Each structure stands twice: as C-alpha cells, then as structure tokens.
Tab-separated table of C-alpha atoms in Angstrom:
chain	number	residue	atom	x	y	z
A	1	UNK	CA	81.464	-35.570	31.944
A	2	UNK	CA	80.265	-33.798	28.835
A	3	UNK	CA	82.275	-30.907	27.527
A	4	UNK	CA	80.897	-27.439	27.939
A	5	UNK	CA	81.406	-24.198	26.020
A	6	UNK	CA	82.444	-20.826	27.386
A	7	UNK	CA	78.918	-19.840	28.389
A	8	UNK	CA	78.508	-22.896	30.560
A	9	UNK	CA	75.993	-24.658	28.327
A	10	UNK	CA	76.360	-28.338	27.619
A	11	UNK	CA	77.331	-29.165	24.054
A	12	UNK	CA	74.752	-31.341	22.352
A	13	UNK	CA	76.092	-34.549	20.901
A	14	UNK	CA	75.272	-35.744	17.454
A	15	UNK	CA	72.199	-37.921	17.084
A	16	UNK	CA	72.629	-41.628	16.386
A	17	UNK	CA	71.447	-41.223	12.849
A	18	UNK	CA	74.253	-38.857	12.134
A	19	UNK	CA	72.140	-35.736	11.740
A	20	UNK	CA	72.928	-32.632	13.649
A	21	UNK	CA	70.177	-30.726	15.539
A	22	UNK	CA	69.023	-27.407	14.164
A	23	UNK	CA	70.696	-24.383	15.635
A	24	UNK	CA	68.776	-22.546	18.367
A	25	UNK	CA	67.064	-19.270	17.295
A	26	UNK	CA	68.473	-16.003	18.457
A	27	UNK	CA	67.451	-14.753	21.842
A	28	UNK	CA	65.544	-11.692	20.496
A	29	UNK	CA	63.490	-13.849	18.065
A	30	UNK	CA	62.546	-16.288	20.829
A	31	UNK	CA	61.368	-13.433	23.037
A	32	UNK	CA	58.976	-11.939	20.337
A	33	UNK	CA	55.308	-12.989	20.954
A	34	UNK	CA	53.502	-14.969	18.248
A	35	UNK	CA	50.280	-13.121	17.067
A	36	UNK	CA	47.410	-15.550	16.480
A	37	UNK	CA	43.782	-14.930	15.393
A	38	UNK	CA	41.311	-15.426	18.257
A	39	UNK	CA	39.261	-18.573	17.920
A	40	UNK	CA	35.954	-16.654	18.273
A	41	UNK	CA	36.688	-14.164	15.471
A	42	UNK	CA	35.927	-16.459	12.465
A	43	UNK	CA	32.698	-17.625	14.054
A	44	UNK	CA	31.709	-14.030	14.823
A	45	UNK	CA	32.384	-12.974	11.236
A	46	UNK	CA	30.343	-15.884	9.866
A	47	UNK	CA	27.506	-15.074	12.278
A	48	UNK	CA	27.527	-11.378	11.287
A	49	UNK	CA	27.440	-12.252	7.578
A	50	UNK	CA	24.603	-14.711	8.214
A	51	UNK	CA	22.606	-12.083	10.093
A	52	UNK	CA	23.105	-9.529	7.300
A	53	UNK	CA	22.046	-12.080	4.693
A	54	UNK	CA	18.976	-13.039	6.751
A	55	UNK	CA	18.010	-9.376	7.156
A	56	UNK	CA	18.362	-8.724	3.432
A	57	UNK	CA	16.353	-11.838	2.605
A	58	UNK	CA	13.630	-10.915	5.107
A	59	UNK	CA	13.446	-7.351	3.790
A	60	UNK	CA	13.157	-8.589	0.208
A	61	UNK	CA	10.463	-11.109	1.149
A	62	UNK	CA	8.516	-8.480	3.103
A	63	UNK	CA	8.511	-6.068	0.156
A	64	UNK	CA	7.430	-8.851	-2.174
A	65	UNK	CA	4.595	-9.919	0.151
A	66	UNK	CA	3.372	-6.440	1.094
A	67	UNK	CA	0.344	-6.696	-1.177
A	68	UNK	CA	-0.636	-10.089	0.238
A	69	UNK	CA	-0.206	-8.882	3.823
A	70	UNK	CA	-2.410	-5.854	3.161
A	71	UNK	CA	-5.080	-8.093	1.641
A	72	UNK	CA	-4.942	-10.365	4.685
A	73	UNK	CA	-5.284	-7.334	6.961
A	74	UNK	CA	-8.356	-6.145	5.053
A	75	UNK	CA	-9.816	-9.648	5.187
A	76	UNK	CA	-9.255	-9.836	8.947
A	77	UNK	CA	-11.132	-6.595	9.612
A	78	UNK	CA	-13.902	-7.663	7.224
A	79	UNK	CA	-14.223	-10.910	9.161
A	80	UNK	CA	-14.409	-8.931	12.402
A	81	UNK	CA	-17.180	-6.814	10.875
A	82	UNK	CA	-19.382	-9.788	10.004
A	83	UNK	CA	-18.472	-11.719	13.173
A	84	UNK	CA	-21.573	-10.603	15.167
A	85	UNK	CA	-23.980	-11.720	12.438
A	86	UNK	CA	-22.217	-15.060	11.945
A	87	UNK	CA	-22.038	-15.716	15.698
A	88	UNK	CA	-25.720	-14.876	16.133
A	89	UNK	CA	-26.718	-17.299	13.383
A	90	UNK	CA	-24.370	-19.998	14.714
A	91	UNK	CA	-25.850	-19.629	18.211
A	92	UNK	CA	-29.251	-20.649	16.793
A	93	UNK	CA	-27.925	-24.016	15.647
A	94	UNK	CA	-26.690	-23.169	12.144
A	95	UNK	CA	-23.286	-24.396	11.067
A	96	UNK	CA	-20.749	-21.604	11.159
A	97	UNK	CA	-19.495	-22.156	7.631
A	98	UNK	CA	-23.018	-22.091	6.202
A	99	UNK	CA	-23.847	-18.947	8.220
A	100	UNK	CA	-20.756	-17.231	6.825
A	101	UNK	CA	-21.760	-18.297	3.327
A	102	UNK	CA	-25.234	-16.798	3.773
A	103	UNK	CA	-23.796	-13.488	4.991
A	104	UNK	CA	-21.402	-13.268	2.048
A	105	UNK	CA	-24.160	-14.280	-0.356
A	106	UNK	CA	-26.386	-11.465	0.915
A	107	UNK	CA	-23.545	-8.955	0.547
A	108	UNK	CA	-22.759	-10.152	-2.974
A	109	UNK	CA	-26.410	-9.989	-4.068
A	110	UNK	CA	-26.820	-6.461	-2.688
A	111	UNK	CA	-23.573	-5.316	-4.320
A	112	UNK	CA	-24.393	-6.915	-7.668
A	113	UNK	CA	-27.886	-5.422	-7.705
A	114	UNK	CA	-26.607	-1.963	-6.885
A	115	UNK	CA	-23.839	-2.141	-9.505
A	116	UNK	CA	-26.264	-3.414	-12.145
A	117	UNK	CA	-28.772	-0.657	-11.445
A	118	UNK	CA	-26.051	1.968	-11.394
A	119	UNK	CA	-24.461	0.649	-14.583
A	120	UNK	CA	-27.739	0.708	-16.496
A	121	UNK	CA	-28.451	4.232	-15.293
A	122	UNK	CA	-24.955	5.400	-16.199
A	123	UNK	CA	-25.123	3.805	-19.656
A	124	UNK	CA	-28.457	5.500	-20.350
A	125	UNK	CA	-27.118	8.865	-19.291
A	126	UNK	CA	-23.982	8.478	-21.406
A	127	UNK	CA	-26.121	7.674	-24.460
A	128	UNK	CA	-28.272	10.690	-23.695
A	129	UNK	CA	-25.187	12.913	-23.418
A	130	UNK	CA	-23.801	11.644	-26.725
A	131	UNK	CA	-27.121	12.260	-28.475
A	132	UNK	CA	-27.472	15.744	-26.998
A	133	UNK	CA	-23.842	16.757	-27.464
A	134	UNK	CA	-24.539	18.858	-30.610
A	135	UNK	CA	-27.155	20.875	-28.711
A	136	UNK	CA	-24.748	21.467	-25.814
A	137	UNK	CA	-22.052	22.486	-28.275
A	138	UNK	CA	-24.429	24.869	-30.059
A	139	UNK	CA	-25.449	26.527	-26.797
A	140	UNK	CA	-21.812	26.864	-25.746
A	141	UNK	CA	-20.810	28.386	-29.114
A	142	UNK	CA	-23.749	30.781	-28.970
A	143	UNK	CA	-22.720	31.931	-25.482
A	144	UNK	CA	-19.101	32.441	-26.589
A	145	UNK	CA	-20.160	34.417	-29.673
A	146	UNK	CA	-22.405	36.695	-27.635
A	147	UNK	CA	-19.919	37.193	-24.822
A	148	UNK	CA	-16.683	37.645	-26.771
A	149	UNK	CA	-18.196	38.875	-30.078
A	150	UNK	CA	-16.760	36.022	-32.139
A	151	UNK	CA	-18.114	34.165	-35.171
A	152	UNK	CA	-17.516	30.513	-34.285
A	153	UNK	CA	-19.434	27.737	-36.024
A	154	UNK	CA	-20.077	24.182	-34.898
A	155	UNK	CA	-18.703	22.701	-38.118
A	156	UNK	CA	-15.398	24.529	-37.698
A	157	UNK	CA	-15.115	23.426	-34.071
A	158	UNK	CA	-15.851	19.796	-34.933
A	159	UNK	CA	-13.329	19.739	-37.772
A	160	UNK	CA	-10.735	21.355	-35.567
A	161	UNK	CA	-11.274	18.712	-32.887
A	162	UNK	CA	-11.198	15.806	-35.334
A	163	UNK	CA	-7.976	16.956	-37.008
A	164	UNK	CA	-6.194	18.128	-33.883
A	165	UNK	CA	-2.891	16.584	-32.766
A	166	UNK	CA	-4.183	16.336	-29.208
A	167	UNK	CA	-7.032	14.022	-30.242
A	168	UNK	CA	-4.702	11.852	-32.319
A	169	UNK	CA	-2.200	11.494	-29.471
A	170	UNK	CA	-5.005	10.788	-27.008
A	171	UNK	CA	-6.356	8.016	-29.268
A	172	UNK	CA	-2.893	6.485	-29.609
A	173	UNK	CA	-2.271	6.575	-25.875
A	174	UNK	CA	-5.709	5.125	-25.182
A	175	UNK	CA	-5.099	2.262	-27.606
A	176	UNK	CA	-1.700	1.574	-26.034
A	177	UNK	CA	-3.159	1.712	-22.536
A	178	UNK	CA	-5.895	-0.867	-23.152
A	179	UNK	CA	-3.591	-3.686	-22.047
A	180	UNK	CA	-2.590	-1.799	-18.911
A	181	UNK	CA	-6.218	-1.190	-17.995
A	182	UNK	CA	-7.037	-4.855	-18.598
A	183	UNK	CA	-4.128	-5.921	-16.393
A	184	UNK	CA	-5.253	-3.573	-13.640
A	185	UNK	CA	-8.820	-4.893	-13.842
A	186	UNK	CA	-7.612	-8.488	-13.622
A	187	UNK	CA	-5.328	-7.596	-10.723
A	188	UNK	CA	-8.204	-5.910	-8.911
A	189	UNK	CA	-10.433	-8.961	-9.408
A	190	UNK	CA	-7.681	-11.222	-8.085
A	191	UNK	CA	-7.228	-9.029	-5.011
A	192	UNK	CA	-10.990	-9.037	-4.432
A	193	UNK	CA	-11.043	-12.828	-4.643
A	194	UNK	CA	-8.093	-13.067	-2.234
A	195	UNK	CA	-9.750	-10.789	0.318
A	196	UNK	CA	-13.048	-12.670	0.007
A	197	UNK	CA	-11.447	-16.091	0.547
A	198	UNK	CA	-9.350	-15.004	3.518
A	199	UNK	CA	-12.251	-13.177	5.161
A	200	UNK	CA	-14.465	-16.243	4.653
A	201	UNK	CA	-11.892	-18.489	6.325
A	202	UNK	CA	-11.340	-16.031	9.178
A	203	UNK	CA	-15.075	-15.764	9.851
A	204	UNK	CA	-15.943	-19.435	9.349
A	205	UNK	CA	-12.964	-20.789	11.318
A	206	UNK	CA	-12.851	-18.015	13.903
A	207	UNK	CA	-13.124	-20.303	16.966
A	208	UNK	CA	-10.525	-22.688	15.539
A	209	UNK	CA	-8.182	-19.776	14.841
A	210	UNK	CA	-8.597	-18.486	18.389
A	211	UNK	CA	-7.907	-21.962	19.802
A	212	UNK	CA	-4.796	-22.291	17.634
A	213	UNK	CA	-3.463	-18.970	18.889
A	214	UNK	CA	-4.305	-19.683	22.526
A	215	UNK	CA	-2.734	-23.161	22.394
A	216	UNK	CA	0.776	-21.656	22.230
A	217	UNK	CA	0.209	-19.162	25.075
A	218	UNK	CA	-0.008	-19.534	28.857
A	219	UNK	CA	-3.471	-19.210	30.455
A	220	UNK	CA	-2.955	-15.582	31.511
A	221	UNK	CA	-1.980	-14.561	27.981
A	222	UNK	CA	-4.888	-16.524	26.534
A	223	UNK	CA	-7.370	-14.393	28.487
A	224	UNK	CA	-5.722	-11.212	27.179
A	225	UNK	CA	-5.821	-12.416	23.559
A	226	UNK	CA	-9.499	-13.363	23.797
A	227	UNK	CA	-10.317	-10.031	25.428
A	228	UNK	CA	-8.473	-8.137	22.669
A	229	UNK	CA	-10.361	-10.174	20.059
A	230	UNK	CA	-13.743	-9.251	21.551
A	231	UNK	CA	-12.767	-5.583	21.792
A	232	UNK	CA	-11.713	-5.613	18.118
A	233	UNK	CA	-15.081	-7.094	17.126
A	234	UNK	CA	-17.005	-4.456	19.117
A	235	UNK	CA	-14.946	-1.512	17.839
A	236	UNK	CA	-15.042	-2.670	14.224
A	237	UNK	CA	-18.812	-3.083	14.435
A	238	UNK	CA	-19.158	0.374	15.970
A	239	UNK	CA	-17.005	1.886	13.252
A	240	UNK	CA	-19.090	0.299	10.501
A	241	UNK	CA	-22.234	1.482	12.268
A	242	UNK	CA	-20.931	5.054	12.290
A	243	UNK	CA	-19.948	4.787	8.626
A	244	UNK	CA	-23.374	3.456	7.728
A	245	UNK	CA	-25.042	6.282	9.627
A	246	UNK	CA	-22.908	8.889	7.864
A	247	UNK	CA	-23.674	7.226	4.528
A	248	UNK	CA	-27.389	7.522	5.291
A	249	UNK	CA	-27.096	11.214	6.202
A	250	UNK	CA	-24.949	11.970	3.157
A	251	UNK	CA	-27.314	10.095	0.838
A	252	UNK	CA	-30.374	11.940	2.146
A	253	UNK	CA	-28.673	15.345	1.871
A	254	UNK	CA	-27.552	14.783	-1.714
A	255	UNK	CA	-30.921	13.261	-2.645
A	256	UNK	CA	-32.686	16.418	-1.445
A	257	UNK	CA	-30.365	18.592	-3.553
A	258	UNK	CA	-30.692	16.473	-6.694
A	259	UNK	CA	-34.447	16.213	-6.317
A	260	UNK	CA	-34.723	19.990	-5.892
A	261	UNK	CA	-32.675	20.520	-9.066
A	262	UNK	CA	-34.784	18.039	-11.000
A	263	UNK	CA	-31.879	15.677	-11.730
A	264	UNK	CA	-33.109	12.204	-12.809
A	265	UNK	CA	-32.337	9.079	-10.774
A	266	UNK	CA	-31.969	11.142	-7.605
A	267	UNK	CA	-32.585	8.191	-5.188
A	268	UNK	CA	-29.955	5.984	-6.838
A	269	UNK	CA	-27.484	8.853	-6.983
A	270	UNK	CA	-28.081	9.584	-3.302
A	271	UNK	CA	-27.308	5.958	-2.401
A	272	UNK	CA	-24.216	6.098	-4.640
A	273	UNK	CA	-22.865	9.221	-2.958
A	274	UNK	CA	-23.518	7.881	0.532
A	275	UNK	CA	-21.862	4.491	0.030
A	276	UNK	CA	-18.914	5.515	-2.111
A	277	UNK	CA	-17.986	8.580	-0.052
A	278	UNK	CA	-17.951	6.603	3.209
A	279	UNK	CA	-16.570	3.187	2.300
A	280	UNK	CA	-13.931	4.192	-0.268
A	281	UNK	CA	-11.395	6.320	1.624
A	282	UNK	CA	-9.326	9.201	0.264
A	283	UNK	CA	-10.764	9.283	-3.267
A	284	UNK	CA	-14.284	8.167	-2.393
A	285	UNK	CA	-15.579	11.717	-2.077
A	286	UNK	CA	-14.380	12.673	-5.551
A	287	UNK	CA	-15.739	9.490	-7.131
A	288	UNK	CA	-19.046	9.994	-5.360
A	289	UNK	CA	-19.422	13.590	-6.516
A	290	UNK	CA	-18.319	13.015	-10.114
A	291	UNK	CA	-21.321	10.935	-11.140
A	292	UNK	CA	-24.032	13.347	-9.876
A	293	UNK	CA	-22.195	16.199	-11.579
A	294	UNK	CA	-22.161	14.242	-14.839
A	295	UNK	CA	-25.876	13.489	-14.646
A	296	UNK	CA	-26.674	17.082	-13.637
A	297	UNK	CA	-24.697	18.365	-16.617
A	298	UNK	CA	-27.094	16.552	-18.956
A	299	UNK	CA	-29.955	18.583	-17.474
A	300	UNK	CA	-28.241	21.945	-17.180
A	301	UNK	CA	-24.500	22.748	-17.110
A	302	UNK	CA	-25.035	25.172	-14.237
A	303	UNK	CA	-26.594	22.365	-12.170
A	304	UNK	CA	-23.233	20.589	-12.293
A	305	UNK	CA	-21.620	23.662	-10.727
A	306	UNK	CA	-24.223	23.722	-7.957
A	307	UNK	CA	-23.635	20.036	-7.243
A	308	UNK	CA	-19.875	20.638	-7.066
A	309	UNK	CA	-20.307	23.508	-4.598
A	310	UNK	CA	-22.649	21.446	-2.441
A	311	UNK	CA	-20.283	18.443	-2.433
A	312	UNK	CA	-17.346	20.585	-1.307
A	313	UNK	CA	-19.331	22.329	1.448
A	314	UNK	CA	-20.884	19.116	2.725
A	315	UNK	CA	-17.499	17.384	2.764
A	316	UNK	CA	-16.072	20.078	5.025
A	317	UNK	CA	-19.101	19.830	7.304
A	318	UNK	CA	-18.719	16.062	7.476
A	319	UNK	CA	-14.974	16.107	8.130
A	320	UNK	CA	-14.988	18.714	10.887
A	321	UNK	CA	-18.450	18.392	12.455
A	322	UNK	CA	-20.290	15.161	11.729
A	323	UNK	CA	-17.616	12.490	11.516
A	324	UNK	CA	-15.700	13.375	14.724
A	325	UNK	CA	-18.884	13.450	16.821
A	326	UNK	CA	-20.308	10.184	15.466
A	327	UNK	CA	-16.953	8.433	15.676
A	328	UNK	CA	-16.419	9.535	19.265
A	329	UNK	CA	-19.819	8.132	20.232
A	330	UNK	CA	-19.783	4.814	18.369
A	331	UNK	CA	-16.069	3.958	18.560
A	332	UNK	CA	-15.447	5.837	21.841
A	333	UNK	CA	-12.313	7.734	20.853
A	334	UNK	CA	-11.623	11.439	20.892
A	335	UNK	CA	-12.348	13.293	17.625
A	336	UNK	CA	-8.776	14.572	17.446
A	337	UNK	CA	-7.453	11.022	17.906
A	338	UNK	CA	-9.788	9.771	15.179
A	339	UNK	CA	-8.645	12.498	12.785
A	340	UNK	CA	-4.978	11.895	13.556
A	341	UNK	CA	-5.332	8.124	13.209
A	342	UNK	CA	-6.826	8.532	9.728
A	343	UNK	CA	-3.915	10.750	8.679
A	344	UNK	CA	-1.368	8.309	10.128
A	345	UNK	CA	-3.079	5.316	8.536
A	346	UNK	CA	-3.101	7.055	5.160
A	347	UNK	CA	0.608	7.837	5.470
A	348	UNK	CA	1.446	4.220	6.352
A	349	UNK	CA	-0.869	2.110	4.183
A	350	UNK	CA	-2.641	4.564	1.903
A	351	UNK	CA	-6.363	4.051	1.360
A	352	UNK	CA	-6.394	0.798	3.322
A	353	UNK	CA	-4.794	2.489	6.310
A	354	UNK	CA	-7.369	5.267	6.217
A	355	UNK	CA	-10.164	2.677	6.248
A	356	UNK	CA	-8.921	0.537	9.143
A	357	UNK	CA	-7.085	3.180	11.172
A	358	UNK	CA	-10.011	4.170	13.418
A	359	UNK	CA	-11.094	0.645	14.483
A	360	UNK	CA	-7.449	-0.365	14.982
A	361	UNK	CA	-6.708	2.653	17.190
A	362	UNK	CA	-9.987	2.208	19.088
A	363	UNK	CA	-9.142	-1.446	19.768
A	364	UNK	CA	-5.639	-0.590	20.949
A	365	UNK	CA	-6.905	2.223	23.158
A	366	UNK	CA	-9.591	0.061	24.781
A	367	UNK	CA	-7.181	-2.833	25.327
A	368	UNK	CA	-4.422	-0.718	26.863
A	369	UNK	CA	-6.921	1.181	29.010
A	370	UNK	CA	-7.257	-1.846	31.300
A	371	UNK	CA	-3.547	-1.710	32.165
A	372	UNK	CA	-3.348	2.012	32.943
A	373	UNK	CA	-3.654	2.807	36.629
A	374	UNK	CA	-5.852	5.844	37.227
A	375	UNK	CA	-6.044	8.077	40.305
A	376	UNK	CA	-8.649	10.382	41.747
A	377	UNK	CA	-8.330	13.909	40.379
A	378	UNK	CA	-7.658	16.622	42.933
A	379	UNK	CA	-10.359	19.199	43.521
A	380	UNK	CA	-8.472	22.149	42.081
A	381	UNK	CA	-10.134	25.007	40.151
A	382	UNK	CA	-7.466	24.736	37.485
A	383	UNK	CA	-8.633	21.212	36.662
A	384	UNK	CA	-12.014	22.641	35.663
A	385	UNK	CA	-10.462	25.396	33.559
A	386	UNK	CA	-10.618	28.176	36.175
A	387	UNK	CA	-7.482	30.129	36.967
A	388	UNK	CA	-6.772	30.411	40.651
A	389	UNK	CA	-5.658	33.506	42.507
A	390	UNK	CA	-1.916	33.988	42.550
A	391	UNK	CA	0.218	34.290	45.701
A	392	UNK	CA	0.371	38.067	45.388
A	393	UNK	CA	-3.302	38.571	46.240
A	394	UNK	CA	-6.097	39.655	43.923
A	395	UNK	CA	-5.280	40.840	40.450
A	396	UNK	CA	-5.212	44.436	39.242
A	397	UNK	CA	-8.609	44.167	37.562
A	398	UNK	CA	-10.209	42.681	40.699
A	399	UNK	CA	-8.804	45.441	42.906
A	400	UNK	CA	-10.012	48.125	40.463
A	401	UNK	CA	-13.513	46.659	40.553
A	402	UNK	CA	-13.541	46.572	44.341
A	403	UNK	CA	-12.349	50.158	44.523
A	404	UNK	CA	-14.970	51.311	42.049
A	405	UNK	CA	-17.722	49.504	44.007
A	406	UNK	CA	-17.009	51.578	47.173
A	407	UNK	CA	-18.921	54.798	47.919
A	408	UNK	CA	-17.494	58.039	46.456
A	409	UNK	CA	-16.761	59.466	49.930
A	410	UNK	CA	-14.633	56.472	50.845
A	411	UNK	CA	-12.707	56.642	47.587
A	412	UNK	CA	-12.075	60.399	48.061
A	413	UNK	CA	-10.815	59.913	51.619
A	414	UNK	CA	-8.506	57.100	50.581
A	415	UNK	CA	-7.133	59.129	47.645
A	416	UNK	CA	-6.596	62.159	49.959
A	417	UNK	CA	-4.889	60.043	52.606
A	418	UNK	CA	-2.704	58.499	49.977
A	419	UNK	CA	-1.613	61.848	48.676
C-alpha cells in the first residue's frame, strides 16, 4: 500500500528515469480561467481590412474614371436619339452598321458646313472690326470730350494702352497660357472622338447589346428591360424634338431682330443662336448671344446693347413660358418637374446633367408609372379646387348676402324681434 501524506493524497513515486515530476500549481492559479482570442476575431479583422481596402480602391477608380463614364453616358443618350432613324433604315434592308454610318456622316457634314460658314463670317467681321477700330475709338473719344469736357486724343490713348502694365501682363499670361489652351483643345477633341465611337457602337450594335443584357436576366426581367429601352428611345426623341422646335423659334425671333437692325449675316446668326442656346446647356445662352452682339457692335455700338436686352428678355420668356409648355407636351412631364430635373442634373453632372436630365427623368417616370396602382378619385368639390361648406353651416359672408337679399320689411321685423 502506497504511503499517503496528511491530506490523504497518495505520494507520487519517482519515475523510472530518475526524474521527479513537476510540483502541482497552487489551487488559486489552477482555478483562474485562461483568456484566449476567439477563433473568428482574426478572420473578422482581415475581412474588415479587406473591405476597407476594396472600398478605397473602388472610390479611387471611380474618381479616375468619372470622365470616361460621363462620356459613355452622353454616347448612350446620343445613340438613343439616332435609334429611330437607324432602325427605320435597317427595316428597309440596309445593314445596321452602314445605316449608323450614314446618319453620323450626315451629322458630321451638316456640322462641318455650319462651322465653316460661321468661321468665315466671324473671321470677316473680326477683320472689319480691326480695320474700323480707329474710327470707333475716335467716336468714343469725341463723345467723352463732349460729355465730360476733356481734351483726350487718340494718339495719347494708343500710347497709354501700348505702354500700360496691364497690356504687358496680359500678353505674358496669354503667351504662357497657349500650352494650356492647346491641351484643352486636344482633350476636347479626344472626348469628342470617344463619344462618337461609343455612340456608334451603341447604335450599330443595339440589338446585340440588348440580347447580351437580356441573356443574364429571367424572362420577366427581360420584358421590363426591353420596355424601359423603348421608353428611353421615345422620351429622348421627344426631348430632341422639343429642343429643335425651341431652336427654330429662337432662331426666327433673333433673325427678325437682327434683320430689323440691319446687322449683316442675320440668317446665319439666327441659326447660331437657336442651335447653341438649345444644345449647349448652362453657358449656351451666353455663347449664343455674344456673337450677335459682336457683329452688331461693328454696325453701331448701341445695336449691341439692344441685342443684349433682347437676349435677356427672350431667355426669361423661354425659361418660364416656352420651355415648360413644350417639354410637358413632347416629353410628357410636368413643367415644374422638368425645371427641377434640370437644376438637379446641373448640380450632379454639370452641363451634361442639364442636357440629359429631362429625358432621363421622363424615362424613369414613364417606366415607374406602370407599377403604381391608381384608384378612382372621389367626387368631392375640394378635389376640383372648390372649398366645401363647413360643419357650422354657411359662412358669415353667405349669411350676410342672404340677409341683404330679403325685403326691407322682413329685415326690420327680424331686427326688431331680435332686439
């Protein structure tokens, strides 16, 4: 029988190898729990860091590709605009790619012809202004001398301008900014080429693109995508139709003014104002009005003031009267919604957002309208804008009218009985 100690525990014998076992830990140390890291915590930390890194990478990539995404968006809406013409030509047996090429060729020829005509006209007017600048300066100096009783001379004014610090600094800044202007021109040409290529592919391969999108969707979703596509084509076409109509009205109005003032090239200037003011958002109005003012200044400086006043007045008329009514008829959205969508699009995407905001909102409104359940409106006078009679009976004004409509004898008897 093995010997035991005082506590009743059996004494451990020495091991055969001669080593003694390690002493047992104290009772309080054995009772303390061992704190271990949960197995899921390292994986959760790695997953959280991976998600943060992916978010940062996606945000950086999105900011870097914002320009490309905006160009693709413009190209998509341009393809929607020419979709009816391409589809009509393809339905007559023409290959879709060749039909798209013909449409783009017609647009490029019209644009090049208009720019060439406008450039030649503008160059001629600039030469005319440079040649007649001494006469304009003489007339201005004569008016200043008569009005303010001064003794200015053209030679003194010219020498002061040539030797002024402002002109020297302007020449230095202009020379330094030639490279920046060249870079901006090249960037604009590259963006134009990008938009043209993407819009060509979208229009030429429209059916293939729709099939590719529908191939990853169930049949019910495919019908919704195709319906949204057709709505976008109709609304974009209606928006361009309304813009073209407003361009025609604006061009005719400005042509009448310029012709009445005797400004040369009035038809070309009218076309310029109509197209630029309608199809270049935000700054299109100012660009459109600057050129007629410049040409009118060569005829008479006061004519430039009249053109400026007319441009401002007509712009207000177009913004608050003409554009909301035409947009509500062609795109089928409320004028207030159209105005608000333009403001929201400008805040989000700038000039591009202002251009595509109305067709985008019209498409979304028409698509979501099929999923909104509508009910019959109750026949209540308040629905039609008429206030009903309150629970307390007729109003004070109605009772006064009824009392006044009674004969005088009846009113006197009622007043006497009341007293």
